[in-house]
Amino acid sequence: MTGRIPTEEEVIGYLDSLSNWGRWGDDDQMGTLNFLGPDKVKRAISLVEEGTTVSCARTVMFEASPDVPVPPVHFMVESGEGWATGDKVTTRTAQGATDFFGMIFHGYSITHVDSLAHFFWDGKMYNNQPAHLVATNLGATAESIELTKDGIVTRGVLVDAPMVRGVDWIERGEGVMPEDILAAEEQCGFKIEEGDVLLVRTGNLHRRNVEGPWNPREEGSTACQAACLPLFHERGIAMLGSDTGNDVMPTGYPNLTNPIHQVGIVGMGLWILDNANLEELAQACRERNRWEFMLSIGPLRLHNTTGSPVNPIAIF
């Protein structure tokens, strides 16, 4: 679907024209999650009719691939292998199994939520906080994922962009446009509302499943185009999520490495869900011809971090 792609100058201008700095006070660190509240939670709960749950997370794998150059690490601290020898086990440590794992969750494979400490522009974070509040030794001393300790429960809506366009997936280097989102509303009979989590399926994960992994930095990736930012601001979404890293690659902008993240996070205070698995959710929505659902996201209660792995659950 065609549409006009804004110039870099226009996108940089969004940092001012779409800014939410000061909207909820000079000390605010929650950004667009301020759109949530008890009424929005109750509205989301009222959408549950069947009690059917669908995970929107990818399985965390521990193997390297072109899109996972630094894979998560997993090893067993204790295991049950000693029992296979037939020897009598007497030590207390042999009575169970324990694991260690570690990961760089920012990237292109792990489903995670970015906190507002994840990106900067011109030395600033959201709401005019100085970037140095994210320090190597202390972590994110402001706008940490810890602010979401009580969870994110709201209405989720799915825009299935390939279905709207009648294609298998959106091509790498090409973005989902505002026209795609508006067409999805018209075709599927919903309207994006204030406080929603907007999930945009590009078919990126489906393509990976069919063709295998690829290197987004070399071969490109799809996502919402920066042209969508004014629509996100107008509708007042609480969070944007997709089955990609949420920025078209290459961006086409010399000075903007991640326009959706930089304008969204820094200017709008928009929380972002990267690398979701929207395949089973899309199938569930098609089967029901229903594109809204309750969505529950519980980031880990991590101290001074710029995000968290998550397993978002859609509930029908």
Tab-separated table of C-alpha atoms in Angstrom:
chain	number	residue	atom	x	y	z
A	1	MET	CA	0.000	0.000	0.000
A	2	THR	CA	1.446	3.314	-1.038
A	3	GLY	CA	1.701	6.449	1.046
A	4	ARG	CA	3.981	9.389	1.468
A	5	ILE	CA	7.132	8.755	3.480
A	6	PRO	CA	8.127	11.810	5.557
A	7	THR	CA	11.512	13.396	5.118
A	8	GLU	CA	14.136	13.175	7.845
A	9	GLU	CA	13.506	16.822	8.669
A	10	GLU	CA	9.811	16.081	9.184
A	11	VAL	CA	10.521	13.057	11.381
A	12	ILE	CA	12.934	15.041	13.549
A	13	GLY	CA	10.199	17.667	13.771
A	14	TYR	CA	7.905	15.019	15.271
A	15	LEU	CA	10.062	15.157	18.398
A	16	ASP	CA	8.460	18.543	19.032
A	17	SER	CA	5.070	18.306	17.324
A	18	LEU	CA	4.238	14.897	18.854
A	19	SER	CA	5.969	15.524	22.172
A	20	ASN	CA	4.341	14.441	25.435
A	21	TRP	CA	6.981	16.170	27.571
A	22	GLY	CA	5.240	17.802	30.513
A	23	ARG	CA	1.845	16.390	29.577
A	24	TRP	CA	1.624	14.418	32.820
A	25	GLY	CA	3.948	16.638	34.833
A	26	ASP	CA	7.630	17.523	34.698
A	27	ASP	CA	8.600	14.498	36.802
A	28	ASP	CA	6.611	11.920	34.833
A	29	GLN	CA	8.428	8.707	33.876
A	30	MET	CA	5.459	6.609	32.710
A	31	GLY	CA	4.749	8.286	29.374
A	32	THR	CA	1.908	6.709	27.427
A	33	LEU	CA	1.197	4.183	30.180
A	34	ASN	CA	-0.563	7.131	31.811
A	35	PHE	CA	-3.403	6.342	29.426
A	36	LEU	CA	-4.055	3.199	31.467
A	37	GLY	CA	-6.103	3.038	34.628
A	38	PRO	CA	-8.794	1.003	36.407
A	39	ASP	CA	-11.478	1.824	33.833
A	40	LYS	CA	-9.254	0.682	30.970
A	41	VAL	CA	-8.409	-2.532	32.822
A	42	LYS	CA	-12.089	-3.248	33.472
A	43	ARG	CA	-12.863	-2.531	29.814
A	44	ALA	CA	-10.201	-5.061	28.822
A	45	ILE	CA	-11.514	-7.674	31.239
A	46	SER	CA	-15.015	-7.254	29.792
A	47	LEU	CA	-13.674	-8.490	26.432
A	48	VAL	CA	-13.033	-11.969	27.839
A	49	GLU	CA	-15.782	-14.312	26.636
A	50	GLU	CA	-14.173	-17.744	26.197
A	51	GLY	CA	-11.239	-17.783	28.587
A	52	THR	CA	-8.941	-18.821	25.707
A	53	THR	CA	-5.320	-17.652	26.062
A	54	VAL	CA	-2.719	-17.101	23.329
A	55	SER	CA	0.969	-16.402	23.933
A	56	CYS	CA	2.497	-13.587	21.906
A	57	ALA	CA	6.107	-14.459	22.766
A	58	ARG	CA	8.790	-16.263	20.839
A	59	THR	CA	10.541	-19.199	22.420
A	60	VAL	CA	13.951	-18.130	23.736
A	61	MET	CA	16.524	-20.202	21.862
A	62	PHE	CA	20.177	-20.555	22.789
A	63	GLU	CA	21.768	-21.029	19.350
A	64	ALA	CA	23.528	-18.361	17.287
A	65	SER	CA	22.091	-17.360	13.918
A	66	PRO	CA	22.417	-14.378	11.553
A	67	ASP	CA	19.758	-12.466	13.496
A	68	VAL	CA	21.025	-13.720	16.876
A	69	PRO	CA	24.780	-12.971	16.770
A	70	VAL	CA	25.070	-13.035	20.577
A	71	PRO	CA	22.665	-15.766	21.682
A	72	PRO	CA	21.336	-16.204	25.205
A	73	VAL	CA	23.420	-18.460	27.423
A	74	HIS	CA	21.964	-21.446	29.264
A	75	PHE	CA	23.605	-24.143	31.283
A	76	MET	CA	22.602	-26.547	34.020
A	77	VAL	CA	24.031	-25.825	37.460
A	78	GLU	CA	22.630	-29.079	38.815
A	79	SER	CA	21.038	-31.954	36.930
A	80	GLY	CA	19.799	-35.503	37.326
A	81	GLU	CA	22.567	-37.159	35.351
A	82	GLY	CA	24.155	-38.651	38.450
A	83	TRP	CA	21.189	-40.962	38.859
A	84	ALA	CA	21.911	-42.607	35.486
A	85	THR	CA	25.103	-44.224	36.800
A	86	GLY	CA	23.274	-46.304	39.364
A	87	ASP	CA	25.444	-44.888	42.134
A	88	LYS	CA	23.780	-44.126	45.407
A	89	VAL	CA	23.206	-40.390	45.589
A	90	THR	CA	23.602	-38.964	49.045
A	91	THR	CA	24.336	-35.289	48.519
A	92	ARG	CA	21.595	-32.791	48.983
A	93	THR	CA	22.458	-31.065	45.702
A	94	ALA	CA	21.535	-34.168	43.729
A	95	GLN	CA	17.874	-33.968	44.701
A	96	GLY	CA	16.858	-31.463	42.024
A	97	ALA	CA	17.898	-29.514	38.936
A	98	THR	CA	18.763	-25.820	38.601
A	99	ASP	CA	19.556	-23.605	35.625
A	100	PHE	CA	21.526	-20.487	34.763
A	101	PHE	CA	20.651	-18.257	31.859
A	102	GLY	CA	21.729	-14.822	30.691
A	103	MET	CA	20.832	-12.771	27.646
A	104	ILE	CA	21.063	-9.532	25.725
A	105	PHE	CA	17.341	-9.185	25.146
A	106	HIS	CA	17.491	-6.034	23.001
A	107	GLY	CA	17.911	-7.144	19.402
A	108	TYR	CA	15.875	-9.072	16.835
A	109	SER	CA	14.872	-12.363	18.425
A	110	ILE	CA	13.741	-12.099	22.057
A	111	THR	CA	10.267	-10.793	22.841
A	112	HIS	CA	10.786	-7.851	25.171
A	113	VAL	CA	9.450	-4.480	26.302
A	114	ASP	CA	11.624	-1.378	26.029
A	115	SER	CA	11.460	1.028	28.942
A	116	LEU	CA	11.696	4.758	28.313
A	117	ALA	CA	15.383	4.618	29.315
A	118	HIS	CA	16.260	2.640	26.178
A	119	PHE	CA	16.767	5.506	23.703
A	120	PHE	CA	18.108	9.065	23.662
A	121	TRP	CA	17.996	12.043	21.332
A	122	ASP	CA	20.419	14.935	21.619
A	123	GLY	CA	21.489	13.795	25.088
A	124	LYS	CA	17.951	13.535	26.460
A	125	MET	CA	15.537	10.797	27.432
A	126	TYR	CA	11.757	11.167	27.578
A	127	ASN	CA	10.458	14.205	29.436
A	128	ASN	CA	13.770	16.081	29.320
A	129	GLN	CA	15.634	13.623	31.559
A	130	PRO	CA	19.408	13.711	30.893
A	131	ALA	CA	20.799	10.643	29.168
A	132	HIS	CA	23.561	10.269	31.767
A	133	LEU	CA	20.938	8.976	34.220
A	134	VAL	CA	21.509	5.685	32.420
A	135	ALA	CA	24.997	4.835	33.668
A	136	THR	CA	27.310	1.905	33.088
A	137	ASN	CA	27.791	1.245	36.796
A	138	LEU	CA	24.249	1.971	38.037
A	139	GLY	CA	22.023	1.140	35.080
A	140	ALA	CA	18.824	3.056	34.342
A	141	THR	CA	18.399	5.239	37.423
A	142	ALA	CA	15.339	6.831	35.795
A	143	GLU	CA	12.588	5.447	33.578
A	144	SER	CA	13.512	1.835	34.391
A	145	ILE	CA	11.322	-1.146	33.513
A	146	GLU	CA	10.740	-1.464	37.267
A	147	LEU	CA	8.031	1.189	36.866
A	148	THR	CA	5.833	-1.498	35.274
A	149	LYS	CA	6.042	-3.794	38.300
A	150	ASP	CA	2.246	-4.014	38.580
A	151	GLY	CA	1.907	-5.256	35.023
A	152	ILE	CA	0.236	-3.897	31.906
A	153	VAL	CA	-3.360	-5.033	31.419
A	154	THR	CA	-5.374	-3.366	28.704
A	155	ARG	CA	-7.181	-3.841	25.424
A	156	GLY	CA	-5.039	-5.198	22.633
A	157	VAL	CA	-5.840	-4.795	18.953
A	158	LEU	CA	-4.157	-6.565	16.053
A	159	VAL	CA	-3.460	-5.039	12.659
A	160	ASP	CA	-2.601	-7.890	10.285
A	161	ALA	CA	-0.885	-5.881	7.551
A	162	PRO	CA	-0.158	-8.788	5.148
A	163	MET	CA	-3.789	-9.885	5.336
A	164	VAL	CA	-4.959	-6.357	4.570
A	165	ARG	CA	-2.617	-6.141	1.580
A	166	GLY	CA	-3.272	-9.706	0.416
A	167	VAL	CA	0.390	-10.763	0.630
A	168	ASP	CA	2.376	-13.287	2.653
A	169	TRP	CA	4.543	-10.661	4.339
A	170	ILE	CA	5.645	-7.051	4.114
A	171	GLU	CA	8.930	-6.820	2.249
A	172	ARG	CA	12.163	-5.944	4.044
A	173	GLY	CA	13.009	-2.280	3.743
A	174	GLU	CA	9.340	-1.471	3.228
A	175	GLY	CA	7.158	-0.194	6.051
A	176	VAL	CA	3.609	-0.606	7.233
A	177	MET	CA	1.934	2.711	6.447
A	178	PRO	CA	-0.874	4.634	8.192
A	179	GLU	CA	-3.097	3.668	5.276
A	180	ASP	CA	-2.576	-0.012	6.150
A	181	ILE	CA	-3.673	0.592	9.728
A	182	LEU	CA	-6.736	2.596	8.696
A	183	ALA	CA	-7.631	-0.081	6.131
A	184	ALA	CA	-7.408	-2.738	8.848
A	185	GLU	CA	-9.829	-0.742	11.003
A	186	GLU	CA	-12.269	-0.515	8.102
A	187	GLN	CA	-11.889	-4.127	6.996
A	188	CYS	CA	-11.897	-5.730	10.451
A	189	GLY	CA	-14.400	-3.473	12.174
A	190	PHE	CA	-12.450	-2.032	15.091
A	191	LYS	CA	-11.095	1.362	16.034
A	192	ILE	CA	-7.842	1.945	17.872
A	193	GLU	CA	-8.593	3.689	21.159
A	194	GLU	CA	-6.685	5.570	23.822
A	195	GLY	CA	-4.741	3.234	26.092
A	196	ASP	CA	-4.684	0.311	23.643
A	197	VAL	CA	-1.677	-1.832	22.919
A	198	LEU	CA	-1.448	-1.762	19.141
A	199	LEU	CA	0.062	-4.956	17.739
A	200	VAL	CA	1.102	-4.829	14.088
A	201	ARG	CA	1.809	-8.094	12.305
A	202	THR	CA	4.170	-7.724	9.349
A	203	GLY	CA	4.617	-11.438	8.602
A	204	ASN	CA	8.315	-11.070	9.454
A	205	LEU	CA	8.334	-14.073	11.803
A	206	HIS	CA	6.323	-16.155	9.314
A	207	ARG	CA	8.931	-15.398	6.646
A	208	ARG	CA	11.712	-16.406	9.022
A	209	ASN	CA	9.899	-19.679	9.727
A	210	VAL	CA	9.592	-20.342	5.978
A	211	GLU	CA	12.961	-19.123	4.683
A	212	GLY	CA	15.181	-19.292	7.768
A	213	PRO	CA	17.048	-16.570	9.682
A	214	TRP	CA	18.672	-13.550	8.050
A	215	ASN	CA	20.782	-10.596	9.138
A	216	PRO	CA	18.515	-7.524	9.490
A	217	ARG	CA	21.489	-5.173	9.547
A	218	GLU	CA	22.654	-6.406	6.140
A	219	GLU	CA	19.433	-7.552	4.449
A	220	GLY	CA	16.985	-5.117	6.035
A	221	SER	CA	13.779	-5.537	7.988
A	222	THR	CA	10.238	-4.258	8.011
A	223	ALA	CA	8.152	-2.524	10.684
A	224	CYS	CA	5.825	0.453	10.915
A	225	GLN	CA	7.156	3.341	8.851
A	226	ALA	CA	7.843	6.605	10.675
A	227	ALA	CA	4.832	8.025	8.825
A	228	CYS	CA	2.678	6.158	11.379
A	229	LEU	CA	3.926	8.198	14.344
A	230	PRO	CA	1.324	11.013	14.056
A	231	LEU	CA	-1.447	8.376	14.013
A	232	PHE	CA	-0.046	6.710	17.142
A	233	HIS	CA	0.011	10.081	18.881
A	234	GLU	CA	-3.484	11.028	17.710
A	235	ARG	CA	-5.007	7.756	18.947
A	236	GLY	CA	-3.106	7.798	22.245
A	237	ILE	CA	-1.884	4.204	22.182
A	238	ALA	CA	-0.177	3.001	25.362
A	239	MET	CA	2.238	0.664	23.595
A	240	LEU	CA	3.290	-0.361	20.091
A	241	GLY	CA	4.284	-3.932	19.383
A	242	SER	CA	5.182	-5.928	16.293
A	243	ASP	CA	6.842	-9.127	15.118
A	244	THR	CA	9.993	-7.136	14.281
A	245	GLY	CA	12.431	-4.803	16.002
A	246	ASN	CA	9.926	-1.988	15.271
A	247	ASP	CA	12.047	0.026	12.850
A	248	VAL	CA	12.323	-0.310	9.088
A	249	MET	CA	15.872	-1.169	8.061
A	250	PRO	CA	17.518	0.535	6.335
A	251	THR	CA	15.755	3.580	7.726
A	252	GLY	CA	16.460	5.829	4.761
A	253	TYR	CA	17.407	8.583	7.207
A	254	PRO	CA	21.116	9.439	7.593
A	255	ASN	CA	20.818	10.772	11.153
A	256	LEU	CA	18.034	8.610	12.578
A	257	THR	CA	19.121	5.091	13.436
A	258	ASN	CA	15.702	4.049	14.834
A	259	PRO	CA	13.019	6.665	14.118
A	260	ILE	CA	10.101	4.781	15.689
A	261	HIS	CA	12.125	4.246	18.852
A	262	GLN	CA	13.706	7.681	18.948
A	263	VAL	CA	10.562	9.719	18.316
A	264	GLY	CA	8.257	7.222	20.023
A	265	ILE	CA	10.251	6.595	23.191
A	266	VAL	CA	12.037	9.914	23.612
A	267	GLY	CA	9.436	12.326	22.270
A	268	MET	CA	6.140	10.594	22.983
A	269	GLY	CA	7.066	8.399	25.939
A	270	LEU	CA	5.705	5.460	23.936
A	271	TRP	CA	6.457	2.019	25.336
A	272	ILE	CA	7.515	-0.526	22.708
A	273	LEU	CA	7.191	-4.307	22.473
A	274	ASP	CA	9.775	-5.818	20.130
A	275	ASN	CA	9.923	-9.222	18.421
A	276	ALA	CA	6.488	-10.497	19.382
A	277	ASN	CA	5.140	-13.758	17.999
A	278	LEU	CA	1.869	-12.745	16.362
A	279	GLU	CA	1.337	-15.872	14.249
A	280	GLU	CA	-0.923	-17.805	16.633
A	281	LEU	CA	-2.692	-14.591	17.622
A	282	ALA	CA	-3.409	-13.734	13.981
A	283	GLN	CA	-4.837	-17.221	13.436
A	284	ALA	CA	-7.023	-16.879	16.532
A	285	CYS	CA	-8.282	-13.484	15.341
A	286	ARG	CA	-9.071	-14.774	11.858
A	287	GLU	CA	-10.963	-17.771	13.216
A	288	ARG	CA	-13.142	-15.487	15.336
A	289	ASN	CA	-13.185	-12.507	12.951
A	290	ARG	CA	-12.348	-10.579	16.096
A	291	TRP	CA	-9.368	-8.300	16.370
A	292	GLU	CA	-9.632	-6.998	19.942
A	293	PHE	CA	-8.860	-8.907	23.133
A	294	MET	CA	-7.605	-8.498	26.666
A	295	LEU	CA	-3.802	-8.327	26.768
A	296	SER	CA	-1.694	-8.984	29.858
A	297	ILE	CA	2.031	-8.184	29.923
A	298	GLY	CA	4.149	-8.735	33.018
A	299	PRO	CA	7.713	-7.408	32.695
A	300	LEU	CA	10.187	-8.839	35.181
A	301	ARG	CA	10.712	-6.668	38.236
A	302	LEU	CA	14.303	-5.820	37.300
A	303	HIS	CA	16.154	-3.041	39.083
A	304	ASN	CA	17.488	-0.161	36.952
A	305	THR	CA	17.154	-1.843	33.558
A	306	THR	CA	16.168	-0.543	30.125
A	307	GLY	CA	13.632	-3.281	29.439
A	308	SER	CA	12.611	-6.847	30.148
A	309	PRO	CA	11.857	-10.102	28.356
A	310	VAL	CA	8.100	-10.723	28.439
A	311	ASN	CA	5.451	-13.270	27.496
A	312	PRO	CA	2.384	-11.225	26.505
A	313	ILE	CA	-0.867	-13.178	26.831
A	314	ALA	CA	-3.919	-12.377	24.711
A	315	ILE	CA	-7.181	-13.538	26.264
A	316	PHE	CA	-10.391	-14.048	24.276
